[in-house]
Amino acid sequence: MTLRQLQYLVAIVETGSFTRAADRLHVSQPALSRQLQILERSCGGPLIERNVRPITPTPLGRAILPHARAALAEIDRANSAALRVVGVHGGELRLTTLHSISLGVLPAVLGVWRRQHSGVRLSLTEKLYDSELQLTMAAGQADVAIGPPPMDWPGVLFPLDAEEFVVVLAADDPLDWPDGSRLPLSELAAREWVHFTEPNGLSKILDHACADAGFQPLIAVRTQQTAAALQLALAGVGPTLLPANMIPANPAARVYLLDPPIRRPLAAYTRGRPDALTAAFIDVLTHHARPLPAHVAALAGVPGKRAAGQASGGAERAAD
């Protein structure tokens, strides 16, 4: 049994045809058929049903297929690891982050990354809870996590600018508060909110912020999807609390930074000293992440210096 034979088996099953499998692998059909016959002899029986269209695996074939796919995937990972050690021009980089960060911080960063490193494949998994990021990293299922810095992380942390939260209301909301001024959250104590369903981590952030302002939020609707909360607020369902970097340019909305500010510290973290590829990504992330985009700063009346992503100084509360 060889990796090539396993590759041929997987291709035949996935395409349902010897002809299409041979075309995919750039080999002749007789060579493909011959290698499959050798594999079947070593396994003790037929692996595919040849008299049906499309071709389907036999019970013996179905038993072997998961192992064949796993072996081929492991070879791909080994090749990717080798490429990552020698440079940043190929391979695969696996990222894990929170849903809100994938909608806010990462799009601009990944756009820059792809322009600079188009030969690198990216894999992105999104989680609802901070703890899921740590579990994903500890299990070796990602190379870099981007999220709130974990406590007592045994690997390496790379601090990023903190992201600032804003309140979003519909453009025609009757709130009597001047645009461009920071808003005390207590001004919305009597309102019904677009809230978040557990396990979305923004649920706790909103609850803690309201508690610090002296009230428990009334609920208009709960959603688990961060992107849906923005759309619901824009539609006038109620105010919501979101990272500023999620707000699109020229939104049909009223957007307020808060007094006192609500900010969430962010970091990238790895299991150990990053290889060349991972280090290159963290460099791009550090330079191009914009926790407070310029257009949101302008809506909220914040000076341009703050729009560059500086999140230090002044009174603030860190979001949990």
mmCIF file of C-alpha atoms in Angstrom:
data_model
loop_
_atom_site.group_PDB
_atom_site.id
_atom_site.type_symbol
_atom_site.label_atom_id
_atom_site.label_comp_id
_atom_site.label_asym_id
_atom_site.label_seq_id
_atom_site.Cartn_x
_atom_site.Cartn_y
_atom_site.Cartn_z
ATOM 1 C CA MET A 1 0.000 0.000 0.000
ATOM 2 C CA THR A 2 1.467 3.361 -1.066
ATOM 3 C CA LEU A 3 0.397 6.977 -0.738
ATOM 4 C CA ARG A 4 0.042 7.154 -4.508
ATOM 5 C CA GLN A 5 -2.387 4.218 -4.494
ATOM 6 C CA LEU A 6 -4.403 5.855 -1.713
ATOM 7 C CA GLN A 7 -4.443 9.084 -3.707
ATOM 8 C CA TYR A 8 -5.775 7.203 -6.725
ATOM 9 C CA LEU A 9 -8.517 5.554 -4.668
ATOM 10 C CA VAL A 10 -9.668 8.885 -3.202
ATOM 11 C CA ALA A 11 -9.703 10.527 -6.646
ATOM 12 C CA ILE A 12 -11.750 7.700 -8.188
ATOM 13 C CA VAL A 13 -14.348 7.862 -5.415
ATOM 14 C CA GLU A 14 -14.542 11.658 -5.378
ATOM 15 C CA THR A 15 -14.915 11.975 -9.166
ATOM 16 C CA GLY A 16 -17.003 8.807 -9.596
ATOM 17 C CA SER A 17 -15.081 7.941 -12.747
ATOM 18 C CA PHE A 18 -11.744 6.448 -13.819
ATOM 19 C CA THR A 19 -11.546 8.956 -16.674
ATOM 20 C CA ARG A 20 -12.128 12.037 -14.506
ATOM 21 C CA ALA A 21 -9.783 10.718 -11.811
ATOM 22 C CA ALA A 22 -7.022 10.162 -14.389
ATOM 23 C CA ASP A 23 -7.549 13.682 -15.729
ATOM 24 C CA ARG A 24 -7.388 15.164 -12.223
ATOM 25 C CA LEU A 25 -4.148 13.333 -11.421
ATOM 26 C CA HIS A 26 -2.593 13.760 -14.886
ATOM 27 C CA VAL A 27 -1.962 10.032 -15.337
ATOM 28 C CA SER A 28 -3.140 7.526 -17.904
ATOM 29 C CA GLN A 29 -6.284 5.553 -17.182
ATOM 30 C CA PRO A 30 -4.524 2.148 -17.526
ATOM 31 C CA ALA A 31 -1.883 3.230 -14.976
ATOM 32 C CA LEU A 32 -4.616 4.372 -12.603
ATOM 33 C CA SER A 33 -6.517 1.091 -12.981
ATOM 34 C CA ARG A 34 -3.387 -0.992 -12.502
ATOM 35 C CA GLN A 35 -2.429 0.772 -9.247
ATOM 36 C CA LEU A 36 -5.958 0.370 -7.900
ATOM 37 C CA GLN A 37 -5.845 -3.379 -8.626
ATOM 38 C CA ILE A 38 -2.540 -3.662 -6.729
ATOM 39 C CA LEU A 39 -4.095 -1.811 -3.785
ATOM 40 C CA GLU A 40 -7.140 -4.092 -3.830
ATOM 41 C CA ARG A 41 -4.933 -7.197 -3.736
ATOM 42 C CA SER A 42 -3.047 -5.853 -0.737
ATOM 43 C CA CYS A 43 -6.337 -5.012 1.044
ATOM 44 C CA GLY A 44 -7.920 -8.400 0.341
ATOM 45 C CA GLY A 45 -10.878 -7.422 -1.851
ATOM 46 C CA PRO A 46 -12.494 -4.919 -4.228
ATOM 47 C CA LEU A 47 -12.584 -1.310 -3.016
ATOM 48 C CA ILE A 48 -15.044 0.070 -5.577
ATOM 49 C CA GLU A 49 -18.152 -1.146 -7.381
ATOM 50 C CA ARG A 50 -17.257 -0.994 -11.059
ATOM 51 C CA ASN A 51 -20.700 -1.829 -12.450
ATOM 52 C CA VAL A 52 -22.459 1.311 -11.181
ATOM 53 C CA ARG A 53 -22.296 4.923 -12.300
ATOM 54 C CA PRO A 54 -21.028 6.958 -10.658
ATOM 55 C CA ILE A 55 -18.477 4.574 -9.177
ATOM 56 C CA THR A 56 -19.069 4.022 -5.461
ATOM 57 C CA PRO A 57 -16.891 2.401 -2.790
ATOM 58 C CA THR A 58 -17.577 -1.087 -1.456
ATOM 59 C CA PRO A 59 -17.895 -1.617 2.310
ATOM 60 C CA LEU A 60 -14.159 -2.403 2.351
ATOM 61 C CA GLY A 61 -13.497 0.787 0.390
ATOM 62 C CA ARG A 62 -15.625 2.839 2.791
ATOM 63 C CA ALA A 63 -13.624 1.436 5.699
ATOM 64 C CA ILE A 64 -10.325 2.458 4.122
ATOM 65 C CA LEU A 65 -11.307 5.867 2.716
ATOM 66 C CA PRO A 66 -11.150 7.882 5.996
ATOM 67 C CA HIS A 67 -7.644 6.577 6.640
ATOM 68 C CA ALA A 68 -6.599 7.305 3.064
ATOM 69 C CA ARG A 69 -7.857 10.876 3.312
ATOM 70 C CA ALA A 70 -6.191 11.338 6.704
ATOM 71 C CA ALA A 71 -2.862 10.083 5.347
ATOM 72 C CA LEU A 72 -3.024 12.445 2.362
ATOM 73 C CA ALA A 73 -3.983 15.362 4.623
ATOM 74 C CA GLU A 74 -1.022 14.599 6.862
ATOM 75 C CA ILE A 75 1.308 14.712 3.867
ATOM 76 C CA ASP A 76 -0.137 18.117 2.920
ATOM 77 C CA ARG A 77 0.474 19.362 6.466
ATOM 78 C CA ALA A 78 4.048 18.080 6.376
ATOM 79 C CA ASN A 79 4.692 19.870 3.090
ATOM 80 C CA SER A 80 3.143 23.040 4.496
ATOM 81 C CA ALA A 81 5.298 22.836 7.626
ATOM 82 C CA ALA A 82 8.435 22.460 5.543
ATOM 83 C CA LEU A 83 7.523 25.471 3.403
ATOM 84 C CA ARG A 84 6.817 27.546 6.490
ATOM 85 C CA VAL A 85 10.224 26.783 7.975
ATOM 86 C CA VAL A 86 12.154 27.811 4.873
ATOM 87 C CA GLY A 87 10.185 30.948 3.975
ATOM 88 C CA VAL A 88 6.917 32.810 3.555
ATOM 89 C CA HIS A 89 6.123 32.124 -0.107
ATOM 90 C CA GLY A 90 3.954 29.026 0.286
ATOM 91 C CA GLY A 91 2.269 26.694 2.726
ATOM 92 C CA GLU A 92 -0.813 27.207 4.858
ATOM 93 C CA LEU A 93 -1.473 29.475 7.826
ATOM 94 C CA ARG A 94 -4.292 28.464 10.185
ATOM 95 C CA LEU A 95 -5.977 31.279 12.115
ATOM 96 C CA THR A 96 -8.614 31.183 14.826
ATOM 97 C CA THR A 97 -10.474 34.189 16.191
ATOM 98 C CA LEU A 98 -13.821 35.432 17.513
ATOM 99 C CA HIS A 99 -16.729 36.148 15.164
ATOM 100 C CA SER A 100 -16.685 39.874 15.971
ATOM 101 C CA ILE A 101 -12.944 40.112 15.255
ATOM 102 C CA SER A 102 -13.317 38.279 11.935
ATOM 103 C CA LEU A 103 -15.923 40.892 10.959
ATOM 104 C CA GLY A 104 -14.032 43.898 12.307
ATOM 105 C CA VAL A 105 -10.266 43.652 12.707
ATOM 106 C CA LEU A 106 -9.322 40.954 10.214
ATOM 107 C CA PRO A 107 -10.758 41.880 6.789
ATOM 108 C CA ALA A 108 -8.321 44.772 6.216
ATOM 109 C CA VAL A 109 -5.441 42.735 7.637
ATOM 110 C CA LEU A 110 -6.147 39.724 5.427
ATOM 111 C CA GLY A 111 -6.492 41.964 2.391
ATOM 112 C CA VAL A 112 -2.974 43.325 2.962
ATOM 113 C CA TRP A 113 -1.658 39.835 3.678
ATOM 114 C CA ARG A 114 -3.037 38.366 0.467
ATOM 115 C CA ARG A 115 -1.539 41.166 -1.609
ATOM 116 C CA GLN A 116 1.866 40.484 -0.067
ATOM 117 C CA HIS A 117 1.697 36.671 0.221
ATOM 118 C CA SER A 118 -0.686 35.395 -2.445
ATOM 119 C CA GLY A 119 0.939 31.952 -2.468
ATOM 120 C CA VAL A 120 0.028 31.215 1.158
ATOM 121 C CA ARG A 121 -3.269 29.419 1.837
ATOM 122 C CA LEU A 122 -5.287 30.786 4.746
ATOM 123 C CA SER A 123 -7.635 28.799 6.968
ATOM 124 C CA LEU A 124 -9.863 30.766 9.372
ATOM 125 C CA THR A 125 -12.032 29.281 12.125
ATOM 126 C CA GLU A 126 -14.339 31.553 14.100
ATOM 127 C CA LYS A 127 -15.428 30.979 17.689
ATOM 128 C CA LEU A 128 -17.999 32.551 19.972
ATOM 129 C CA TYR A 129 -16.056 32.326 23.249
ATOM 130 C CA ASP A 130 -12.504 33.276 24.268
ATOM 131 C CA SER A 131 -11.962 29.874 25.861
ATOM 132 C CA GLU A 132 -12.662 28.150 22.538
ATOM 133 C CA LEU A 133 -9.678 29.966 21.020
ATOM 134 C CA GLN A 134 -7.394 28.619 23.720
ATOM 135 C CA LEU A 135 -8.706 25.077 23.300
ATOM 136 C CA THR A 136 -8.220 25.287 19.530
ATOM 137 C CA MET A 137 -4.652 26.459 19.976
ATOM 138 C CA ALA A 138 -3.830 23.915 22.686
ATOM 139 C CA ALA A 139 -5.123 21.116 20.435
ATOM 140 C CA GLY A 140 -2.773 22.198 17.639
ATOM 141 C CA GLN A 141 -5.673 23.062 15.327
ATOM 142 C CA ALA A 142 -4.480 26.613 14.589
ATOM 143 C CA ASP A 143 -1.154 28.421 14.291
ATOM 144 C CA VAL A 144 -2.252 31.862 15.515
ATOM 145 C CA ALA A 145 -5.146 32.990 17.702
ATOM 146 C CA ILE A 146 -6.410 36.585 17.658
ATOM 147 C CA GLY A 147 -8.552 37.629 20.593
ATOM 148 C CA PRO A 148 -8.487 38.839 24.183
ATOM 149 C CA PRO A 149 -5.153 37.849 25.781
ATOM 150 C CA PRO A 150 -5.632 34.640 27.794
ATOM 151 C CA MET A 151 -4.557 34.330 31.399
ATOM 152 C CA ASP A 152 -1.412 32.279 32.038
ATOM 153 C CA TRP A 153 -0.908 31.344 28.381
ATOM 154 C CA PRO A 154 2.178 29.065 28.192
ATOM 155 C CA GLY A 155 3.096 30.236 24.686
ATOM 156 C CA VAL A 156 3.962 33.648 23.259
ATOM 157 C CA LEU A 157 1.671 36.708 23.279
ATOM 158 C CA PHE A 158 1.871 39.683 20.919
ATOM 159 C CA PRO A 159 -0.186 42.640 22.251
ATOM 160 C CA LEU A 160 -2.374 44.550 19.790
ATOM 161 C CA ASP A 161 -4.224 47.849 20.154
ATOM 162 C CA ALA A 162 -7.383 47.533 22.230
ATOM 163 C CA GLU A 163 -10.632 47.720 20.287
ATOM 164 C CA GLU A 164 -13.187 50.293 21.383
ATOM 165 C CA PHE A 165 -16.909 49.620 21.595
ATOM 166 C CA VAL A 166 -19.682 51.859 20.318
ATOM 167 C CA VAL A 167 -23.438 52.046 20.706
ATOM 168 C CA VAL A 168 -25.300 51.754 17.418
ATOM 169 C CA LEU A 169 -28.834 53.089 16.900
ATOM 170 C CA ALA A 170 -30.992 53.579 13.821
ATOM 171 C CA ALA A 171 -30.494 56.814 11.899
ATOM 172 C CA ASP A 172 -33.956 58.069 12.940
ATOM 173 C CA ASP A 173 -33.639 57.064 16.608
ATOM 174 C CA PRO A 174 -35.265 59.699 18.887
ATOM 175 C CA LEU A 175 -32.371 59.759 21.372
ATOM 176 C CA ASP A 176 -31.816 63.372 22.465
ATOM 177 C CA TRP A 177 -28.046 63.405 22.533
ATOM 178 C CA PRO A 178 -25.699 65.431 20.306
ATOM 179 C CA ASP A 179 -23.959 63.531 17.552
ATOM 180 C CA GLY A 180 -20.181 63.499 17.917
ATOM 181 C CA SER A 181 -20.315 63.476 21.733
ATOM 182 C CA ARG A 182 -19.482 60.551 23.988
ATOM 183 C CA LEU A 183 -22.604 58.972 25.394
ATOM 184 C CA PRO A 184 -23.070 57.786 28.994
ATOM 185 C CA LEU A 185 -24.601 54.324 28.727
ATOM 186 C CA SER A 186 -27.078 55.268 31.475
ATOM 187 C CA GLU A 187 -28.890 57.445 28.897
ATOM 188 C CA LEU A 188 -30.163 54.171 27.390
ATOM 189 C CA ALA A 189 -31.213 52.519 30.665
ATOM 190 C CA ALA A 190 -34.917 52.562 29.737
ATOM 191 C CA ARG A 191 -34.411 51.230 26.210
ATOM 192 C CA GLU A 192 -34.923 47.687 24.960
ATOM 193 C CA TRP A 193 -31.672 46.320 23.537
ATOM 194 C CA VAL A 194 -30.535 44.092 20.729
ATOM 195 C CA HIS A 195 -28.687 41.644 22.975
ATOM 196 C CA PHE A 196 -26.650 38.494 22.399
ATOM 197 C CA THR A 197 -27.380 34.851 23.073
ATOM 198 C CA GLU A 198 -24.811 32.779 24.915
ATOM 199 C CA PRO A 199 -22.197 31.622 24.109
ATOM 200 C CA ASN A 200 -21.482 34.816 22.133
ATOM 201 C CA GLY A 201 -18.897 36.588 24.291
ATOM 202 C CA LEU A 202 -20.438 40.002 23.547
ATOM 203 C CA SER A 203 -23.343 39.005 25.799
ATOM 204 C CA LYS A 204 -21.195 39.329 28.926
ATOM 205 C CA ILE A 205 -19.565 42.525 27.687
ATOM 206 C CA LEU A 206 -22.958 44.205 27.237
ATOM 207 C CA ASP A 207 -24.261 42.950 30.596
ATOM 208 C CA HIS A 208 -21.142 44.148 32.448
ATOM 209 C CA ALA A 209 -21.207 47.529 30.731
ATOM 210 C CA CYS A 210 -24.846 48.082 31.658
ATOM 211 C CA ALA A 211 -24.229 46.917 35.234
ATOM 212 C CA ASP A 212 -21.371 49.408 35.558
ATOM 213 C CA ALA A 213 -23.766 52.102 34.327
ATOM 214 C CA GLY A 214 -26.268 51.136 37.038
ATOM 215 C CA PHE A 215 -28.944 49.193 35.178
ATOM 216 C CA GLN A 216 -29.885 45.785 33.783
ATOM 217 C CA PRO A 217 -30.644 45.913 30.059
ATOM 218 C CA LEU A 218 -34.173 45.276 28.862
ATOM 219 C CA ILE A 219 -34.267 42.910 25.900
ATOM 220 C CA ALA A 220 -35.939 43.559 22.556
ATOM 221 C CA VAL A 221 -34.332 40.546 20.874
ATOM 222 C CA ARG A 222 -31.362 38.254 21.358
ATOM 223 C CA THR A 223 -29.174 36.967 18.549
ATOM 224 C CA GLN A 224 -26.168 34.677 18.523
ATOM 225 C CA GLN A 225 -24.852 36.213 15.307
ATOM 226 C CA THR A 226 -22.792 39.367 15.782
ATOM 227 C CA ALA A 227 -23.452 40.586 12.236
ATOM 228 C CA ALA A 228 -27.213 40.223 12.800
ATOM 229 C CA ALA A 229 -27.067 42.527 15.837
ATOM 230 C CA LEU A 230 -25.738 45.337 13.661
ATOM 231 C CA GLN A 231 -28.490 44.877 11.076
ATOM 232 C CA LEU A 232 -31.180 44.744 13.748
ATOM 233 C CA ALA A 233 -29.929 47.962 15.329
ATOM 234 C CA LEU A 234 -29.819 49.673 11.926
ATOM 235 C CA ALA A 235 -33.431 48.565 11.358
ATOM 236 C CA GLY A 236 -34.535 50.296 14.562
ATOM 237 C CA VAL A 237 -35.149 47.203 16.714
ATOM 238 C CA GLY A 238 -33.077 48.735 19.504
ATOM 239 C CA PRO A 239 -29.578 49.885 20.442
ATOM 240 C CA THR A 240 -26.710 47.424 20.524
ATOM 241 C CA LEU A 241 -23.075 47.443 21.635
ATOM 242 C CA LEU A 242 -20.443 46.441 19.084
ATOM 243 C CA PRO A 243 -16.718 46.814 18.382
ATOM 244 C CA ALA A 244 -16.158 50.047 16.469
ATOM 245 C CA ASN A 245 -14.285 48.261 13.680
ATOM 246 C CA MET A 246 -17.493 46.431 12.703
ATOM 247 C CA ILE A 247 -19.247 49.635 11.660
ATOM 248 C CA PRO A 248 -19.246 50.103 7.869
ATOM 249 C CA ALA A 249 -18.298 53.345 6.195
ATOM 250 C CA ASN A 250 -21.222 55.747 5.765
ATOM 251 C CA PRO A 251 -23.677 53.702 7.865
ATOM 252 C CA ALA A 252 -27.317 54.735 8.020
ATOM 253 C CA ALA A 253 -27.014 54.893 11.792
ATOM 254 C CA ARG A 254 -26.213 56.975 14.830
ATOM 255 C CA VAL A 255 -22.941 55.790 16.356
ATOM 256 C CA TYR A 256 -21.609 56.846 19.757
ATOM 257 C CA LEU A 257 -18.414 56.180 21.620
ATOM 258 C CA LEU A 258 -19.066 55.851 25.328
ATOM 259 C CA ASP A 259 -18.292 57.837 28.464
ATOM 260 C CA PRO A 260 -16.431 56.214 30.131
ATOM 261 C CA PRO A 261 -14.948 54.238 27.224
ATOM 262 C CA ILE A 262 -15.403 50.495 26.902
ATOM 263 C CA ARG A 263 -12.360 48.819 25.386
ATOM 264 C CA ARG A 264 -11.337 45.192 24.926
ATOM 265 C CA PRO A 265 -7.614 44.340 24.945
ATOM 266 C CA LEU A 266 -6.498 42.169 22.042
ATOM 267 C CA ALA A 267 -3.477 40.016 21.338
ATOM 268 C CA ALA A 268 -2.196 37.453 18.889
ATOM 269 C CA TYR A 269 -0.779 34.344 20.493
ATOM 270 C CA THR A 270 1.070 31.217 19.446
ATOM 271 C CA ARG A 271 2.097 27.989 21.133
ATOM 272 C CA GLY A 272 5.805 28.725 20.821
ATOM 273 C CA ARG A 273 8.328 30.884 19.044
ATOM 274 C CA PRO A 274 6.716 31.654 15.666
ATOM 275 C CA ASP A 275 8.269 30.365 12.462
ATOM 276 C CA ALA A 276 8.983 32.704 9.548
ATOM 277 C CA LEU A 277 5.477 32.507 8.082
ATOM 278 C CA THR A 278 3.688 33.064 11.388
ATOM 279 C CA ALA A 279 6.030 35.916 12.316
ATOM 280 C CA ALA A 280 5.353 37.608 8.966
ATOM 281 C CA PHE A 281 1.587 37.399 9.551
ATOM 282 C CA ILE A 282 1.863 38.826 13.075
ATOM 283 C CA ASP A 283 3.891 41.729 11.687
ATOM 284 C CA VAL A 284 1.135 42.520 9.150
ATOM 285 C CA LEU A 285 -1.525 42.134 11.851
ATOM 286 C CA THR A 286 0.289 44.490 14.217
ATOM 287 C CA HIS A 287 0.715 47.200 11.591
ATOM 288 C CA HIS A 288 -2.685 47.043 9.878
ATOM 289 C CA ALA A 289 -5.244 46.183 12.575
ATOM 290 C CA ARG A 290 -7.451 49.239 13.136
ATOM 291 C CA PRO A 291 -9.494 48.832 16.325
ATOM 292 C CA LEU A 292 -10.946 52.344 15.869
ATOM 293 C CA PRO A 293 -11.335 53.059 12.136
ATOM 294 C CA ALA A 294 -11.097 56.646 10.948
ATOM 295 C CA HIS A 295 -14.694 56.778 9.684
ATOM 296 C CA VAL A 296 -16.069 55.692 13.074
ATOM 297 C CA ALA A 297 -13.817 58.171 14.872
ATOM 298 C CA ALA A 298 -15.195 60.911 12.606
ATOM 299 C CA LEU A 299 -18.809 59.902 13.303
ATOM 300 C CA ALA A 300 -18.097 60.001 17.019
ATOM 301 C CA GLY A 301 -16.168 63.277 16.898
ATOM 302 C CA VAL A 302 -12.830 61.756 17.918
ATOM 303 C CA PRO A 303 -9.608 63.573 16.834
ATOM 304 C CA GLY A 304 -7.618 61.945 14.041
ATOM 305 C CA LYS A 305 -4.898 60.716 16.406
ATOM 306 C CA ARG A 306 -7.357 58.339 18.023
ATOM 307 C CA ALA A 307 -8.441 57.080 14.605
ATOM 308 C CA ALA A 308 -4.972 55.662 14.038
ATOM 309 C CA GLY A 309 -5.764 52.975 16.557
ATOM 310 C CA GLN A 310 -4.209 54.442 19.708
ATOM 311 C CA ALA A 311 -6.151 53.098 22.655
ATOM 312 C CA SER A 312 -4.052 54.262 25.584
ATOM 313 C CA GLY A 313 -4.615 57.157 27.932
ATOM 314 C CA GLY A 314 -7.739 58.649 29.470
ATOM 315 C CA ALA A 315 -10.349 57.037 31.676
ATOM 316 C CA GLU A 316 -11.474 53.679 30.406
ATOM 317 C CA ARG A 317 -12.988 50.369 31.405
ATOM 318 C CA ALA A 318 -11.652 47.128 29.957
ATOM 319 C CA ALA A 319 -14.394 44.910 28.584
ATOM 320 C CA ASP A 320 -14.262 41.342 29.896
#
